Coordinates of C-alpha atoms and ligand atoms in Angstrom, one line a residue:
M52 CA 145.4 103.5 111.5
I53 CA 147.3 105.3 114.3
E54 CA 146.6 108.7 115.8
I55 CA 148.9 109.9 118.5
K56 CA 147.7 113.0 120.3
S57 CA 150.0 115.1 122.4
L58 CA 151.6 112.1 124.0
T59 CA 153.8 112.5 127.0
K60 CA 155.8 110.0 129.0
V61 CA 157.9 111.0 132.0
F62 CA 160.4 108.7 133.7
P63 CA 161.9 109.8 137.0
S64 CA 165.1 111.0 135.4
V65 CA 163.9 112.0 131.9
T66 CA 160.9 113.1 129.9
A67 CA 161.1 110.4 127.3
L68 CA 158.3 111.7 125.1
D69 CA 157.2 115.3 125.1
K70 CA 153.8 116.1 123.6
I71 CA 154.2 114.0 120.5
S72 CA 151.5 114.1 117.8
L73 CA 151.6 111.9 114.8
T74 CA 149.3 110.2 112.3
V75 CA 150.1 107.0 110.5
N76 CA 147.8 106.0 107.6
D77 CA 146.6 102.6 106.6
G78 CA 149.2 100.7 104.5
E79 CA 152.0 103.1 105.2
F80 CA 155.6 102.1 105.8
F81 CA 156.4 104.7 108.4
G82 CA 159.9 105.3 109.7
L83 CA 160.7 106.7 113.1
L84 CA 164.3 107.9 113.0
G85 CA 166.3 109.1 115.9
P86 CA 169.5 108.6 117.9
N87 CA 170.0 106.6 121.1
G88 CA 167.7 107.6 123.8
A89 CA 165.4 109.7 121.6
G90 CA 162.3 107.9 122.8
K91 CA 161.6 105.5 120.0
S92 CA 161.2 102.3 122.1
T93 CA 159.2 104.2 124.6
L94 CA 156.8 105.2 121.9
M95 CA 156.6 101.6 120.6
N96 CA 155.8 100.3 124.1
L97 CA 153.1 103.0 124.5
L98 CA 151.6 102.1 121.1
V99 CA 151.2 98.4 122.1
G100 CA 149.9 99.4 125.6
Y101 CA 152.8 98.0 127.7
L102 CA 153.2 101.5 129.2
D103 CA 150.6 104.1 130.2
P104 CA 151.2 107.7 129.0
D105 CA 151.3 110.5 131.5
A106 CA 149.3 112.7 129.2
G107 CA 147.8 112.5 125.7
E108 CA 146.4 109.4 124.0
I109 CA 146.8 106.9 121.2
L110 CA 144.1 105.6 119.0
V111 CA 144.7 102.4 116.9
G112 CA 142.0 101.7 114.4
G113 CA 139.8 104.3 116.2
E114 CA 140.2 102.5 119.6
K115 CA 142.0 104.0 122.5
V116 CA 145.1 102.0 123.5
T117 CA 145.1 101.0 127.2
R118 CA 147.1 98.6 129.2
D119 CA 144.3 96.1 129.3
G120 CA 143.0 96.7 125.8
L121 CA 143.2 93.2 124.4
Q122 CA 141.4 94.2 121.2
T123 CA 144.0 96.7 120.1
R124 CA 146.8 94.4 121.1
K125 CA 145.5 91.6 118.8
A126 CA 145.8 94.1 115.9
I127 CA 149.4 94.8 116.7
G128 CA 152.6 92.8 116.4
L129 CA 155.6 94.4 118.3
V130 CA 159.0 93.2 117.3
P131 CA 161.0 94.1 120.3
Q132 CA 164.4 95.8 120.2
S133 CA 165.9 93.2 122.6
L134 CA 165.7 89.6 121.5
A135 CA 162.8 87.7 123.2
L136 CA 163.5 84.1 122.4
Y137 CA 164.1 80.8 124.3
D138 CA 167.7 80.0 123.7
D139 CA 167.5 76.3 124.7
L140 CA 164.6 75.5 122.3
S141 CA 164.7 75.1 118.5
A142 CA 163.3 77.7 116.2
Q143 CA 160.3 75.6 115.5
D144 CA 159.5 75.1 119.2
N145 CA 160.0 78.9 119.8
L146 CA 157.4 79.7 117.1
E147 CA 154.9 77.1 118.4
I148 CA 155.1 78.7 121.8
F149 CA 154.7 82.2 120.5
G150 CA 151.8 81.1 118.3
S151 CA 150.1 79.5 121.3
F152 CA 150.0 82.9 123.1
Y153 CA 147.6 84.0 120.4
H154 CA 145.4 80.9 120.4
I155 CA 145.9 80.2 116.7
E156 CA 144.4 77.0 115.4
K157 CA 147.1 74.3 115.2
R158 CA 146.8 73.6 111.6
I159 CA 146.8 77.3 110.6
L160 CA 149.8 77.9 112.9
R161 CA 151.8 75.0 111.4
G162 CA 151.3 76.3 107.9
R163 CA 152.1 79.9 108.9
I164 CA 155.3 78.8 110.7
K165 CA 156.5 77.0 107.7
E166 CA 155.7 79.9 105.3
R167 CA 157.4 82.5 107.6
L168 CA 160.5 80.4 108.2
D169 CA 160.8 80.0 104.5
S170 CA 160.4 83.7 103.8
V171 CA 163.3 84.6 106.2
Q172 CA 165.4 81.7 105.0
L173 CA 165.4 79.8 108.2
Y174 CA 163.4 76.7 107.3
D175 CA 166.4 74.5 106.9
R176 CA 167.6 75.5 110.4
R177 CA 164.2 75.1 112.1
K178 CA 165.3 72.2 114.3
D179 CA 168.5 73.9 115.6
K180 CA 168.6 75.4 119.0
V181 CA 168.4 79.2 119.0
K182 CA 171.6 79.4 121.1
N183 CA 173.5 78.0 118.1
F184 CA 172.1 80.7 115.8
S185 CA 174.1 83.7 114.6
G186 CA 173.0 87.2 115.6
G187 CA 171.3 87.8 112.2
M188 CA 169.5 84.5 112.4
K189 CA 168.2 85.3 115.9
R190 CA 167.0 88.7 114.6
R191 CA 165.1 87.1 111.7
L192 CA 163.5 84.6 114.1
N193 CA 162.6 87.3 116.6
L194 CA 160.9 89.2 113.7
I195 CA 158.6 86.4 112.6
A196 CA 157.9 85.2 116.2
S197 CA 156.1 88.5 116.9
L198 CA 154.0 88.4 113.8
L199 CA 152.5 84.9 113.9
H200 CA 149.0 86.2 114.6
D201 CA 149.2 88.0 111.3
P202 CA 148.3 91.5 112.7
P203 CA 147.5 94.4 110.3
L204 CA 149.9 96.7 112.2
L205 CA 153.5 95.8 112.7
L206 CA 155.8 97.8 115.0
C207 CA 159.4 96.9 114.4
D208 CA 161.9 98.3 116.9
E209 CA 165.3 98.4 115.3
P210 CA 165.0 94.9 113.7
T211 CA 168.3 95.0 111.9
V212 CA 170.7 96.0 114.7
G213 CA 173.9 94.1 114.5
V214 CA 173.1 91.9 111.6
D215 CA 175.1 91.2 108.4
P216 CA 174.0 92.5 105.0
Q217 CA 172.4 89.2 104.0
S218 CA 170.2 89.1 107.1
R219 CA 169.4 92.7 106.7
N220 CA 168.2 92.2 103.1
A221 CA 166.1 89.2 104.1
I222 CA 164.5 91.4 106.8
F223 CA 163.9 94.2 104.3
D224 CA 162.4 91.9 101.7
F225 CA 160.1 90.2 104.3
L226 CA 158.8 93.5 105.6
M227 CA 158.3 95.0 102.1
M228 CA 156.4 91.9 101.1
L229 CA 154.1 92.3 104.1
N230 CA 153.7 96.0 103.3
R231 CA 152.7 95.2 99.7
Q232 CA 150.1 92.8 101.2
G233 CA 148.6 95.8 102.9
K234 CA 150.1 95.7 106.4
T235 CA 150.9 99.0 108.1
I236 CA 154.4 99.2 109.4
V237 CA 156.1 101.5 111.9
Y238 CA 159.8 101.0 111.8
T239 CA 162.3 102.5 114.1
T240 CA 165.9 102.9 113.2
H241 CA 168.9 105.1 113.6
Y242 CA 170.1 104.1 110.1
M243 CA 169.2 106.9 107.7
E244 CA 169.8 104.7 104.7
E245 CA 167.2 102.2 105.9
A246 CA 164.6 104.9 106.4
E247 CA 165.4 106.4 103.0
R248 CA 165.2 103.1 101.2
M249 CA 162.0 101.7 102.7
C250 CA 159.8 104.3 104.3
S251 CA 157.1 106.2 102.5
R252 CA 157.0 108.7 105.3
I253 CA 159.4 109.5 108.2
A254 CA 159.3 111.3 111.5
I255 CA 162.6 112.4 113.0
I256 CA 162.6 112.2 116.8
D257 CA 165.2 113.7 119.1
F258 CA 165.0 114.2 122.9
G259 CA 161.4 113.0 123.0
K260 CA 160.2 115.5 120.4
I261 CA 159.3 115.2 116.7
I262 CA 161.6 117.7 115.0
A263 CA 160.5 117.0 111.4
D264 CA 158.2 114.7 109.5
G265 CA 157.2 114.1 105.9
T266 CA 158.3 112.0 102.9
V267 CA 162.0 111.8 102.3
D268 CA 161.7 114.3 99.4
Q269 CA 159.8 116.7 101.6
L270 CA 162.3 116.5 104.4
L271 CA 165.3 116.9 102.1
E272 CA 163.7 120.0 100.5
R273 CA 164.1 121.8 103.8
L274 CA 167.8 121.2 103.7
T275 CA 170.1 124.1 103.1
Y276 CA 173.1 123.1 101.1
D277 CA 176.6 124.6 101.5
E278 CA 178.9 122.4 99.5
S279 CA 180.1 123.5 96.1
I280 CA 178.2 122.3 93.0
S281 CA 180.0 121.4 89.8
I282 CA 178.2 122.5 86.6
A283 CA 179.4 121.1 83.2
K284 CA 180.4 123.8 80.8
N285 CA 178.5 123.8 77.5
Q286 CA 176.3 126.1 75.4
A287 CA 173.2 125.6 77.6
T288 CA 174.9 126.3 80.9
M289 CA 177.1 129.1 79.6
S290 CA 174.0 131.0 78.4
K291 CA 172.4 130.6 81.9
A292 CA 175.4 131.9 83.9
E293 CA 173.3 134.8 85.2
L294 CA 170.7 132.3 86.6
F295 CA 173.4 130.4 88.5
K296 CA 174.8 133.6 89.9
Q297 CA 171.5 134.2 91.8
F298 CA 172.3 131.2 93.9
G299 CA 176.0 131.9 94.8
S300 CA 179.3 132.8 93.3
L301 CA 180.1 131.2 90.1
I302 CA 183.7 130.4 89.4
D303 CA 184.9 129.6 85.9
E304 CA 187.2 126.6 86.2
N305 CA 188.0 126.4 82.4
D306 CA 186.4 123.0 81.8
H307 CA 183.5 123.5 84.2
F308 CA 181.8 126.0 86.5
E309 CA 182.0 125.7 90.3
L310 CA 179.0 127.2 92.2
K311 CA 179.6 128.2 95.8
P312 CA 176.1 128.5 97.3
N313 CA 175.0 131.6 99.1
N314 CA 173.9 131.3 102.8
G315 CA 170.5 129.8 103.0
F316 CA 170.7 128.2 99.6
L317 CA 167.7 125.8 99.2
L318 CA 168.1 122.9 96.9
S319 CA 164.4 122.9 96.2
S320 CA 164.3 126.4 94.8
F321 CA 167.5 125.8 92.9
F322 CA 166.1 122.7 91.1
R323 CA 162.8 124.5 90.6
Q324 CA 164.6 127.3 88.7
L325 CA 166.5 124.8 86.6
E326 CA 163.3 123.1 85.6
Q327 CA 161.6 126.4 84.7
N328 CA 164.6 127.2 82.5
D329 CA 164.5 123.8 80.8
M330 CA 168.0 123.1 82.1
S331 CA 168.8 119.4 82.4
H332 CA 169.9 118.0 85.8
K333 CA 172.5 116.0 84.1
F334 CA 174.8 119.0 83.8
I335 CA 174.8 119.3 87.6
E336 CA 177.1 117.3 89.8
M337 CA 176.8 117.4 93.6
H338 CA 176.8 115.2 96.7
K339 CA 173.4 113.8 97.1
P340 CA 171.9 115.3 100.2
T341 CA 170.9 112.8 102.9
L342 CA 168.7 112.6 105.9
E343 CA 172.0 112.5 107.9
A344 CA 172.7 116.0 106.7
L345 CA 169.2 117.0 107.6
F346 CA 169.6 115.8 111.1
L347 CA 172.8 117.7 111.4
H348 CA 171.1 120.8 110.1
L349 CA 168.2 120.5 112.5
T350 CA 170.1 119.6 115.6
G351 CA 173.7 120.6 115.1
R352 CA 174.7 117.0 115.9
R353 CA 175.4 113.8 114.0
L354 CA 173.0 111.0 114.3
R355 CA 175.6 108.4 115.3
D356 CA 177.7 110.4 117.8
Ligands
LIG35 N1 161.7 102.0 132.0 C1 162.4 103.1 132.0 N2 162.7 103.7 133.2 C2 163.4 104.9 133.2 N3 163.9 105.5 132.1 C3 163.6 104.9 130.9 C4 162.9 103.7 130.8 N4 162.7 103.4 129.5 C5 163.4 104.4 128.8 N5 163.9 105.3 129.7 C6 164.6 106.5 129.3 O1 163.8 107.2 128.3 C7 164.7 107.8 127.3 C8 164.2 107.2 125.9 O2 164.6 105.9 125.9 P1 164.2 104.9 124.7 O3 164.6 103.5 125.0 O4 162.7 105.2 124.3 O5 165.1 105.5 123.5 P2 165.3 104.9 122.0 O6 165.1 106.0 121.1 O7 164.6 103.6 121.8 O8 166.9 104.6 122.1 P3 167.8 103.4 121.4 O9 168.1 103.9 120.0 O10 169.0 103.5 122.2 O11 167.0 102.2 121.5 C9 166.1 107.4 127.7 O12 166.7 108.5 128.3 C10 165.9 106.2 128.6 O13 167.0 106.2 129.5
LIG36 MG1 165.1 101.8 121.5

């Protein structure tokens, strides 16, 4: 669906994207994860053709994206990071105006507006002015306003910023429903949990470069782990003490073992060894590794500094 080849975008004071290459397949829910200023929105604006790259190119559905490429733009819905709504108009009027940009037949548009308002739980509030909406309601309206032309590719730029859990879940459910219907979604966020929960594949972007990409499991496999691991003491684990000692120092704590991992301990090889030795994971207790830890490992910084 999307092919990004060695894409570079330079602003006067910063190289926002530095030779980025990425492929997003049809039907994927693709996460673009990175801290403030990483280049996520710049990439979204290039994908839809609002900006020109300084080098490299983007293909969407095999067609090169250009600033006047109306064909590719019809295939894309960009949900912008900053709200783009008319405050003095009602939700319904906003959607009718956005729909008119895409020359959708009136009858079809009406039906779609109703259905979409319903799916983000705003139908009862359709006649209220947007300026009286909560932040979360505005976010939900912003989301459906950009997608009225029913494009096969959705670019969602931090669609859950500053919303309450209820709105957040409504946004997740809506996007996951569209993804199940076959839409391809590129979703930017700096919330690790969102990426872990929804995305089939993730790229981590930092200072305009992709520093890692893959499925959540593939990414976490790269993680070294240095916290101690608690192992229940029983016949099975006691007979495998030598196996555990390959991975670190094993301390006998009477009721359980405590494993202090060696430098460079990789969870993936640890769990592979357990499996090969028919050792159940249920005897092992540890903090679940997260993408947050991976980001820290790759960059030496926290994502939300
Ligand atoms: N139009 C512009 N002119 C000049 N610099 C820009 C412009 N747009 C973005 N930048 C710079 O490019 C870099 C990347 O910005 P971008 O908005 O793409 O980051 P982001 O990952 O979306 O961050 P955030 O999570 O804060 O939205 C930043 O240093 C930003 O200041
Ligand atoms: Mg942004």
